[in-house]
Every structure is written in C-alpha cells, then in structure tokens.
Tab-separated table of C-alpha atoms in Angstrom:
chain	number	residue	atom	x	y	z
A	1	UNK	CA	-45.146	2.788	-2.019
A	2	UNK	CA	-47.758	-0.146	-1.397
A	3	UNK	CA	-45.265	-1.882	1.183
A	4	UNK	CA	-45.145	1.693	2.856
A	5	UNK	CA	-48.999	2.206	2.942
A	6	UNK	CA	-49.583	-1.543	3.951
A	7	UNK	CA	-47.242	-1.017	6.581
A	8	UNK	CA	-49.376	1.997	7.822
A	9	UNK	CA	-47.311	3.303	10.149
A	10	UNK	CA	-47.580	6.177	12.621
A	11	UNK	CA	-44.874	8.846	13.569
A	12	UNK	CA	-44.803	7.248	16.930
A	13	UNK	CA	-44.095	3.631	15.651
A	14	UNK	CA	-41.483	5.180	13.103
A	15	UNK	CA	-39.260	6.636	15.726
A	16	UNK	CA	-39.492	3.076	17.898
A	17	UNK	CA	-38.501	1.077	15.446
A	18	UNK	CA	-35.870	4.012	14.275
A	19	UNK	CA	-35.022	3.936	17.593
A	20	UNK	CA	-35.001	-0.434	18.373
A	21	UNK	CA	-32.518	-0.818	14.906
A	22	UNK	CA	-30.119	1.905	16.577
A	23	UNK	CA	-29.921	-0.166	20.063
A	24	UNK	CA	-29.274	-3.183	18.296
A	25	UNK	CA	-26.469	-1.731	15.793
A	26	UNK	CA	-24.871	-0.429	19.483
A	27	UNK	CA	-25.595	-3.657	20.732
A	28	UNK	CA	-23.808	-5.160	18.276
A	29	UNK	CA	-20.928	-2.949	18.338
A	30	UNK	CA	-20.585	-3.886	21.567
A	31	UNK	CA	-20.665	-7.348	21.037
A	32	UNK	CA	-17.715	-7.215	18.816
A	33	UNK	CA	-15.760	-5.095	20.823
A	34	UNK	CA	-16.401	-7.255	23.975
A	35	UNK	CA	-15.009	-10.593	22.039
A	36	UNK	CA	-12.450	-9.169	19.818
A	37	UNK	CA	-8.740	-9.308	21.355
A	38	UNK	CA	-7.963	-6.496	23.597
A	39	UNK	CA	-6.143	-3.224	22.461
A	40	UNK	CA	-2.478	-2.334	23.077
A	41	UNK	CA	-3.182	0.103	26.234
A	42	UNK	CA	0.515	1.794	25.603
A	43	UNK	CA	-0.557	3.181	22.419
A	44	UNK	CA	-4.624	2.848	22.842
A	45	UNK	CA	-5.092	5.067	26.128
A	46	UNK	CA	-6.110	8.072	24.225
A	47	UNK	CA	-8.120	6.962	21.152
A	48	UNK	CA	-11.499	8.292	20.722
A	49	UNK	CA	-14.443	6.364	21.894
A	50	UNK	CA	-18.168	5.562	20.104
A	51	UNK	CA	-20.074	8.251	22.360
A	52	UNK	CA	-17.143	10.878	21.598
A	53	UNK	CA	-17.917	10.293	18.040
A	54	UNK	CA	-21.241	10.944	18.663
A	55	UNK	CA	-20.210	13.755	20.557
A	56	UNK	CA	-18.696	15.274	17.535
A	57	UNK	CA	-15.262	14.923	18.880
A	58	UNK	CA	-13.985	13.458	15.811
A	59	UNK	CA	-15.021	16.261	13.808
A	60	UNK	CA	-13.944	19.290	16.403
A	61	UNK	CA	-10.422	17.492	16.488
A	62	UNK	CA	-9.651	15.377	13.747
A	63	UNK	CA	-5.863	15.747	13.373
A	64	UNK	CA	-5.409	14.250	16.983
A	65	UNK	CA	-8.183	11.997	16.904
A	66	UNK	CA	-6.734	10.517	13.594
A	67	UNK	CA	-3.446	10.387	15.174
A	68	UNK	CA	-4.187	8.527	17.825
A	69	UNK	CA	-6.025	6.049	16.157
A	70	UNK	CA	-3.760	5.585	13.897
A	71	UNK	CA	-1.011	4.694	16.824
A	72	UNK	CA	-3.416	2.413	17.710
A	73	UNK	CA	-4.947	0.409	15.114
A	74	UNK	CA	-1.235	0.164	13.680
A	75	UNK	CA	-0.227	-1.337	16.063
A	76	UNK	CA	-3.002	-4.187	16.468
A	77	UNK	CA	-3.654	-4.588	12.788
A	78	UNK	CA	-0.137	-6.348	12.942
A	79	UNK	CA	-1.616	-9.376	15.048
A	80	UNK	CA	-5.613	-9.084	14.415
A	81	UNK	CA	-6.035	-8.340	10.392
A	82	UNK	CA	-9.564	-9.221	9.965
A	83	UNK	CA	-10.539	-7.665	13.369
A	84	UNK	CA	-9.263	-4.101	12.889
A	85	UNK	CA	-10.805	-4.501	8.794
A	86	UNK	CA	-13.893	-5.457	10.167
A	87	UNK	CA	-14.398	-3.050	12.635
A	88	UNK	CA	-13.369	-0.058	10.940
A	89	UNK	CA	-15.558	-0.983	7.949
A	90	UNK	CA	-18.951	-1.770	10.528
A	91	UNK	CA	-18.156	1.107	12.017
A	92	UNK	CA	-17.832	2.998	8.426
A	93	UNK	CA	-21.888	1.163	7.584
A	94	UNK	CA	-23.239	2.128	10.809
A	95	UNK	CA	-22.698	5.614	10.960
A	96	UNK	CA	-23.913	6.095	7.427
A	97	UNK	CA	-27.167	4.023	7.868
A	98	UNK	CA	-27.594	6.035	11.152
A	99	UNK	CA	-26.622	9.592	8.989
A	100	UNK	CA	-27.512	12.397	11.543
A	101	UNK	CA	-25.631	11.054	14.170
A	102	UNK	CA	-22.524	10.179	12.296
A	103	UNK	CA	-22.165	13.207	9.598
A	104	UNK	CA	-19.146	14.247	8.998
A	105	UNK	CA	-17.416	11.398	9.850
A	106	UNK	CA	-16.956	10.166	6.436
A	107	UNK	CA	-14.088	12.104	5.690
A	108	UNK	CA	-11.918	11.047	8.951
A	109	UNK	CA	-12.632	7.194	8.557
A	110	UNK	CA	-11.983	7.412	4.954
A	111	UNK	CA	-8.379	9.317	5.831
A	112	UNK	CA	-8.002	6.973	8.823
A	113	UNK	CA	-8.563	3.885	6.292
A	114	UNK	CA	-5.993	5.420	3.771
A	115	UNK	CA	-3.695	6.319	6.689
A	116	UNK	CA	-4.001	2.356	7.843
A	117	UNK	CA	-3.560	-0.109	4.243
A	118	UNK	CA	-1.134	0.072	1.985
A	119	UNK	CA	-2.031	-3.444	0.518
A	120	UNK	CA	-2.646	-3.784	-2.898
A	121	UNK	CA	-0.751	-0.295	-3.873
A	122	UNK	CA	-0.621	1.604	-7.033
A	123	UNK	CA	3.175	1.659	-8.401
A	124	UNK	CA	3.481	5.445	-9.419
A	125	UNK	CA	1.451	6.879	-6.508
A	126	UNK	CA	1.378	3.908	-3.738
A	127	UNK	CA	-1.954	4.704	-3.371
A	128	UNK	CA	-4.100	1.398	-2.124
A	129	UNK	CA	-6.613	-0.006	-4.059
A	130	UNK	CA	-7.348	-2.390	-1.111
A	131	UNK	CA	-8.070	0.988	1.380
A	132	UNK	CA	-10.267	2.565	-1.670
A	133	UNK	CA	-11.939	-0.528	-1.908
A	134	UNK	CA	-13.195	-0.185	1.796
A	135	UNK	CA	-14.000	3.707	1.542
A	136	UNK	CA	-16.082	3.027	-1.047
A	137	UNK	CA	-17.798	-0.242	-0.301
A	138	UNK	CA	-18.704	1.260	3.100
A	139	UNK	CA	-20.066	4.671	1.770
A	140	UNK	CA	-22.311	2.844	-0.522
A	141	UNK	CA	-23.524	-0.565	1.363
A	142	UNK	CA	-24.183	2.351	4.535
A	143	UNK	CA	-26.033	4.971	2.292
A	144	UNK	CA	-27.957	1.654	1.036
A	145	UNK	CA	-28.906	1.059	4.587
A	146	UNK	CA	-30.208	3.799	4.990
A	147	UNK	CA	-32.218	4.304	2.001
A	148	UNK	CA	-34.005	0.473	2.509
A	149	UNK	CA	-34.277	1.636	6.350
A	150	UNK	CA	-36.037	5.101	5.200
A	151	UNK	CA	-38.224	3.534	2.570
A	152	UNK	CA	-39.993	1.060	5.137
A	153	UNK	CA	-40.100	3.650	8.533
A	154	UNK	CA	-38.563	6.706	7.429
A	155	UNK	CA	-41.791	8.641	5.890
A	156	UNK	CA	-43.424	9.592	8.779
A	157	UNK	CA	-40.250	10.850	9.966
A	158	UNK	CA	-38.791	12.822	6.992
A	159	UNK	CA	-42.427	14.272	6.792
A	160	UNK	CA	-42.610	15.524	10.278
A	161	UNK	CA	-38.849	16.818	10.878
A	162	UNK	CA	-37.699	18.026	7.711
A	163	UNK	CA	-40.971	18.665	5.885
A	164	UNK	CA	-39.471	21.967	4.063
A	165	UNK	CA	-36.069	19.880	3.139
A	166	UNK	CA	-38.860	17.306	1.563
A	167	UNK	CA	-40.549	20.082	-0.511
A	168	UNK	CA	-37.290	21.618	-2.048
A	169	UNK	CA	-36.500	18.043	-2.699
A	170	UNK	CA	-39.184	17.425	-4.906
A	171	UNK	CA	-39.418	21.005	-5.820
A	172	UNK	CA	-35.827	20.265	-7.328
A	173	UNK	CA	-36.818	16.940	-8.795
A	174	UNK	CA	-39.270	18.590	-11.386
A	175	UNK	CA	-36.158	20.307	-13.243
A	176	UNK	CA	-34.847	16.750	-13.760
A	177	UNK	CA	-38.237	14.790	-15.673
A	178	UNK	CA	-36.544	13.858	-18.402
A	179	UNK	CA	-33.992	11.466	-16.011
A	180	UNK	CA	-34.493	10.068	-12.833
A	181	UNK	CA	-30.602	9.354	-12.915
A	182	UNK	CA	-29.018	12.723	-13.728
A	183	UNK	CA	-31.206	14.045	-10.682
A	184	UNK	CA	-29.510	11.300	-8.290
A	185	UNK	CA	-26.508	12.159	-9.642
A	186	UNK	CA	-26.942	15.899	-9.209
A	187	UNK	CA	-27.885	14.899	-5.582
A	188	UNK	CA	-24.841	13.177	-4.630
A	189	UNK	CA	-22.740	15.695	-6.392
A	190	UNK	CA	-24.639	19.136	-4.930
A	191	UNK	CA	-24.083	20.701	-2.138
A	192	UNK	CA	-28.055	21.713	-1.360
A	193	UNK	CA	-28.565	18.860	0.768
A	194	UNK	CA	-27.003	16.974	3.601
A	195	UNK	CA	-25.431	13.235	2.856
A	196	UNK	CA	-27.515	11.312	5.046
A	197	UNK	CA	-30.779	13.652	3.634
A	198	UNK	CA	-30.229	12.158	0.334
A	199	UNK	CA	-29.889	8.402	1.326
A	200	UNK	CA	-33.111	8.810	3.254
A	201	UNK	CA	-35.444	11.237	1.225
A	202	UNK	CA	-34.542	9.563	-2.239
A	203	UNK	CA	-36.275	6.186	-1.055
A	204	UNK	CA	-39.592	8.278	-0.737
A	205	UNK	CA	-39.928	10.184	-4.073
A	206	UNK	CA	-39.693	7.580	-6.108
A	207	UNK	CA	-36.000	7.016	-6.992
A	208	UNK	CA	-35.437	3.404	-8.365
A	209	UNK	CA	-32.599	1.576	-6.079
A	210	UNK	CA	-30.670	0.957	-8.563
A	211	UNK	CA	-30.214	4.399	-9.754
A	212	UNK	CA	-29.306	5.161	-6.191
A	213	UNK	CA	-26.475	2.505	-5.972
A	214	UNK	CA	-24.955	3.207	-9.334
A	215	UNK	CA	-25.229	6.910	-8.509
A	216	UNK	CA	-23.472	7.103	-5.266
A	217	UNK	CA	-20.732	4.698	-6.390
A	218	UNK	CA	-19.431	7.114	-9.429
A	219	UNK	CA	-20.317	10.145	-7.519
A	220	UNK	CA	-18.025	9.259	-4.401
A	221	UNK	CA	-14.984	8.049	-6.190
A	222	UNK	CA	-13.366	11.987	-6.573
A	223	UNK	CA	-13.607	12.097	-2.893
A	224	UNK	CA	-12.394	9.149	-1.981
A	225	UNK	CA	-9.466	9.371	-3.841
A	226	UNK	CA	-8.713	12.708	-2.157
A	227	UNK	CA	-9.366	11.479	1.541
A	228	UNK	CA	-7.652	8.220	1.174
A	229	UNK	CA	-4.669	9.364	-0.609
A	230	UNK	CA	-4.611	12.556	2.233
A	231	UNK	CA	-4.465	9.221	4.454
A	232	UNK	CA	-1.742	7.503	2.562
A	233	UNK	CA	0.456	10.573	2.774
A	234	UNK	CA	-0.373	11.217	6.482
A	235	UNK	CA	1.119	7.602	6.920
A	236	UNK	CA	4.454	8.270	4.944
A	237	UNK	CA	5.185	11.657	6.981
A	238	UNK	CA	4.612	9.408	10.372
A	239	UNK	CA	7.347	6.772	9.230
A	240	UNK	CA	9.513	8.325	7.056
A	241	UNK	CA	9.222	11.897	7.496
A	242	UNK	CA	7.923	15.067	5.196
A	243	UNK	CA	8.956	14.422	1.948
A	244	UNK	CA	7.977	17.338	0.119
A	245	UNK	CA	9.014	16.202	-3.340
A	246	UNK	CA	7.415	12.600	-2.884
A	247	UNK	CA	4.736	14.476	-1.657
A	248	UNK	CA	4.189	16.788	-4.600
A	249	UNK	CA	4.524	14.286	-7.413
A	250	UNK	CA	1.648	11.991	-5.424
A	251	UNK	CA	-0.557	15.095	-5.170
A	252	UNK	CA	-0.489	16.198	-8.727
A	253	UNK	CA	-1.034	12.355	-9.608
A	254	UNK	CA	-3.877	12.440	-7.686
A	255	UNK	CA	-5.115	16.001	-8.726
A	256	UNK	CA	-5.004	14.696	-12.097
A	257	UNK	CA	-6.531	11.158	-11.344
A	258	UNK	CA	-9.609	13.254	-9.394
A	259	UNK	CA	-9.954	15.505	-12.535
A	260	UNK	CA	-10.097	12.649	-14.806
A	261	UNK	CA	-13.076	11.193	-12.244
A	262	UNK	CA	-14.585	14.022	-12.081
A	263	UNK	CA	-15.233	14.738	-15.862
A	264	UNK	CA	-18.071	12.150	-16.216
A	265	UNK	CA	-20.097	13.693	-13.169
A	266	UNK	CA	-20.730	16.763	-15.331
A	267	UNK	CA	-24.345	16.721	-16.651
A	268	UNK	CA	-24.069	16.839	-20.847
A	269	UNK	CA	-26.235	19.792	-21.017
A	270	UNK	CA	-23.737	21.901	-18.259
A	271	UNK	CA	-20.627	19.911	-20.369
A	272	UNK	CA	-22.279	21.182	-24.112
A	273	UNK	CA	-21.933	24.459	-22.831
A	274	UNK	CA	-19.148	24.788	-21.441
A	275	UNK	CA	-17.346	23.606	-24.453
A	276	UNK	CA	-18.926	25.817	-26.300
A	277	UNK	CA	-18.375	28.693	-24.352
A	278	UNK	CA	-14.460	27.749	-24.207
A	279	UNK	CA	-14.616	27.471	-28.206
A	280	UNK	CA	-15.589	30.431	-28.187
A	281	UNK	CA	-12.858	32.439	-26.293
A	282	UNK	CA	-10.419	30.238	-28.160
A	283	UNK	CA	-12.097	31.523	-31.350
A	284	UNK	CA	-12.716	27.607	-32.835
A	285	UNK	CA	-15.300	27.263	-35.107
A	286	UNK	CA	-16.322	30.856	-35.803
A	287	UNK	CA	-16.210	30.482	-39.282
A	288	UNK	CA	-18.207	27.191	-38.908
A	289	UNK	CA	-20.498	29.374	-37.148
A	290	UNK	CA	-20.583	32.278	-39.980
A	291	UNK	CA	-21.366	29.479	-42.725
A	292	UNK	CA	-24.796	28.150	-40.245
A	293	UNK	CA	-25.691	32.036	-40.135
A	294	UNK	CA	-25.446	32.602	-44.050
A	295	UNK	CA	-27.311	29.094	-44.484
A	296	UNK	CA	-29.865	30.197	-42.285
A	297	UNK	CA	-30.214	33.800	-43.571
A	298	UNK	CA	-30.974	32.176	-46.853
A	299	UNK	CA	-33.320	29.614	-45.804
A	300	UNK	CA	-35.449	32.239	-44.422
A	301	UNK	CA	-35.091	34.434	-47.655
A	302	UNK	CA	-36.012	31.124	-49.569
A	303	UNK	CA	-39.030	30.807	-47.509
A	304	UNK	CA	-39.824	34.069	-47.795
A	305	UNK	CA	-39.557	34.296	-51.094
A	306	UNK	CA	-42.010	31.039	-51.549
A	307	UNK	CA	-44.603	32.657	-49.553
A	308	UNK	CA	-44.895	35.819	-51.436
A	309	UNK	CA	-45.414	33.503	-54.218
A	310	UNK	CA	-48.075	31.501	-52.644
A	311	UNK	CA	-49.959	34.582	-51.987
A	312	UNK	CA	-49.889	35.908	-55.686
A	313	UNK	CA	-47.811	38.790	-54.849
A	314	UNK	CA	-45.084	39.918	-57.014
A	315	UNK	CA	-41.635	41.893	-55.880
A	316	UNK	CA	-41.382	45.704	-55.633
A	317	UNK	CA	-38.990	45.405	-59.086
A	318	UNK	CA	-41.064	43.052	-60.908
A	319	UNK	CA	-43.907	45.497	-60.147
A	320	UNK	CA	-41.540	48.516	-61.481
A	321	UNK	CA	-40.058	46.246	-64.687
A	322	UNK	CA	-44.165	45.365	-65.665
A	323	UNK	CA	-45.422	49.610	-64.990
A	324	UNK	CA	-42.794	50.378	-67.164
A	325	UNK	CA	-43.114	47.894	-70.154
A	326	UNK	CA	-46.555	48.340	-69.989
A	327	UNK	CA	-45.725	52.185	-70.563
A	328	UNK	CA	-43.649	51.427	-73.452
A	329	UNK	CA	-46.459	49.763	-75.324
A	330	UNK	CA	-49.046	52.545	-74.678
A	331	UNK	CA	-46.744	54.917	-76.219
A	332	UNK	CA	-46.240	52.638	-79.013
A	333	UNK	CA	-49.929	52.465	-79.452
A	334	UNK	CA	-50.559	56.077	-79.615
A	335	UNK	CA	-47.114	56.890	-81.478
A	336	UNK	CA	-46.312	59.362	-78.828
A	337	UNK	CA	-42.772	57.534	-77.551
A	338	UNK	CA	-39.851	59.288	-79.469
C-alpha cells in the first residue's frame, strides 16, 4: 500500500506503463526469435504465430494448432534443446503476466509441453516430471508477474475496468477473516473469477505474496497433471498409434493421482461435513451419536434440576409426599385417622 500511494499514479500513467512493459515483452520475443536458429520450413509452414494467439486462434482450434506445433517443435527440439525449452516456457510467463490477452492458453501450452518431453518419466504411467516441472514453474513465476506488475500500476486499472469484479472480490473476502490463505486457495480453486483476475486483484486487497505463491502452486497441480498427461498421450497416439489399453491404464493412473491431489484443496470445514454426511448414509457412528444425545439430555436435566434448587423450589412429588405426611400427623393429632 505505501509504495502504491507514493507512487501516486493516475489511470493514464497506469495504462502507459501497462502498455511500455507489453512492447518490451514483444520486443523481446522478438529478439529471441530473430537470433535463435531458424525453423524446419517442411514441417513449420503452418504453425500458429504470436498475433494468431492473440487472435484467439489457439483457443478456436486447438487440436490443429497443437498438431502442428507439435510437428514442429519435434522436430527442432532434436538439434536446439535449450532453444525450444526456453521459448516455450517465456512464452508460457508472458502470456500469464499479460492475462487478458493470453487466457485460455494455459491449457494448450501445458498439453503442447506434455505432448513435447518425455525426459525424466514416471515408470508406471511415463508421465514426465521434467514437462510438469515446466507447466508448473511457468503458471506460477507468470501469475507472480502479474501480481508484482498489478500491485505497483495495476490499481488504477482494476478500479476503473472491472470495478464490480473488485467489489465481489472483497465482498467474497469477508466470508474468509479467519484465513487469508483458505480465501487464496478458494480463489485459485473457484470458478467465480477469471485466472488472470486473481493474479492481478489479489495484489490489491491485501493478500501476502507468499500466500499467493504457495497457493497457486498446490492449487494448479490437479490440472496440470490432467493437461500434461492429455499431452503425453497425444504424443504416443502420433508415434505409435491408439493404444486403447495403454491408454486406459495411464488414465485411471492419472484419475487416481488427480484425486489424490485434489483431496488437500478441500477446505476442512466443506471436508468435516462431508464426512459426516457420508457417515451418515453409511450409518457409522449412530450409536456414538445416541450416547452424545442421552449425555446431553441429562446434562440439561442435571442443570435443571440444580436450578430449581437454587431457587428454593421443590418438585411436584416432593410437594405431594410433604401435603400428605403433613395430613397424616393432623389426623394423628385430632385422633380422627382410622
């Protein structure tokens, strides 16, 4: 906060210097491009290029646009490693520090990535630790970006643009006092807000960085698993053909492996209940539960009890068992009782 209101700045500066870090990003994409080695034109002429990207033409068509650059980058990842690594992971950071104009990208590099490496792989499932290792590394150092970028220009912006996004942000925020970290959590998890929204509105409401980083790395794990593996088995069909029975053991691997990662997402309030609610069709514990009613039934006659005491008061058959020994001895007096 103090760095943002020494900083002072206006919407109009905001969107410059918004606008100056996106040139230079392109710039240096460019700059790479220009002195990396060339591309294989025989299997390169039809890949997709930066602007279609931005064009959304990676989203409207991603089975060819994966395709193709998976023809490609194949076949130059065989003579230029760190180039095609490189690349594809900048590429990965920039369009997640630069969210709106990159969503829904995520998904097709993180396929493409798991369609490309096979290094470092997993025995049972061949999935690559090397190609989750990228996914993830670029999901959270570009969602990083953006947050630092949104914390020192972004407030003007947020404010103007996406003012009622802001307000149901914070509006949300106020269910979560008791933990700053479950809420980030919750974000990255929930489906109420875009991606890039989060990276950039969390650096304004207080969130501590920290929280951010450690939240986005568990939360993304489940999906990339899914995306990368989806990539690993796009590569097998391309150079070995459909397997389906390789195929289904490495998808119920995975379904089980994304279950397993999923589990700790679950808020323990939402995870208390649930397990309750499934003890409870099972029929577990219902005589546990009959033993806390009785116990509680008497604790409240026992307190009951002690109050009617306090007061002086005596019981409805104490009352009866005093009327009628104090009949008894009246008729004794008079000798009337036979």
């Amino acid at each position: 906060g103090r760095s943002r209101a020494a900083m002072g700045l206006s919407l109009g500066w905001s969107l410059f210097l918004y606008a100056a870090f996106m040139v230079l990003a392109v710039g240096g994409c460019c700059l790479f491009v220009w002195t990396a080695p060339p591309l294989p034109q025989a299997h390169c002429a039809e890949i997709v290029t930066p602007m279609d990207v931005i064009r959304g033409k990676l989203v409207r068509e991603p089975q060819k646009s994966i395709l193709d650059l998976w023809n490609c980058l194949r076949e130059y990842k065989k003579d230029n490693w760190w180039h095609t690594t490189g690349g594809i992971w900048g590429i990965y950071v920039i369009f997640k520090v630069f969210g709106p104009f990159g969503a829904g990208t995520s998904m097709v590099l993180s396929v493409l990535i798991g369609a490309l490496y096979d290094e470092w792989a997993e025995p049972t499932t061949n999935y690559s630790l090397l190609a989750h290792l990228l996914g993830v590394s670029g999901e959270v150092c570009g969602g990083a970006g953006g947050w630092i970028m949104s914390y020192c220009i972004g407030r003007e912006i947020l404010l103007h643009f996406a003012a009622e996004k802001m307000a149901k942000l914070k509006e949300e925020m106020d269910k979560f006092k008791g933990s700053l970290f479950r809420y980030m959590l919750f974000l990255r998890i929930s489906p109420l807000f875009p991606n890039w929204f989060v990276n950039y509105s969390t650096a304004l409401i207080g969130m501590p960085f920290w929280y951010f980083l450690v939240a986005s790395t568990l939360a993304i794990q489940p999906a990339a698993c899914m995306s990368i593996a989806m990539g690993g088995m796009l590569r097998d069909v391309g150079e070995t053909g459909l397997d389906l029975v390789k195929m289904s053991k490495r998808g119920g691997a995975m379904a089980c492996t994304m279950g397993l990662l999923s589990m700790p997402l679950i808020p323990a309030d939402d995870w208390s209940k649930g397990m309750a609610r499934v003890k409870r069709l099972l029929g577990i514990g219902k005589e546990k539960e009959k033993k806390v009613e009785l116990h509680e039934a008497l604790q409240l006659q026992s307190q009951a009890s002690q109050s009617t005491a306090g007061r002086g008061e005596v019981s409805p058959g104490a009352r009866g068992g005093r009327e009628e020994g104090g009949g008894r001895g009246s008729c004794a007096a008079a000798d009337n009782c036979e």
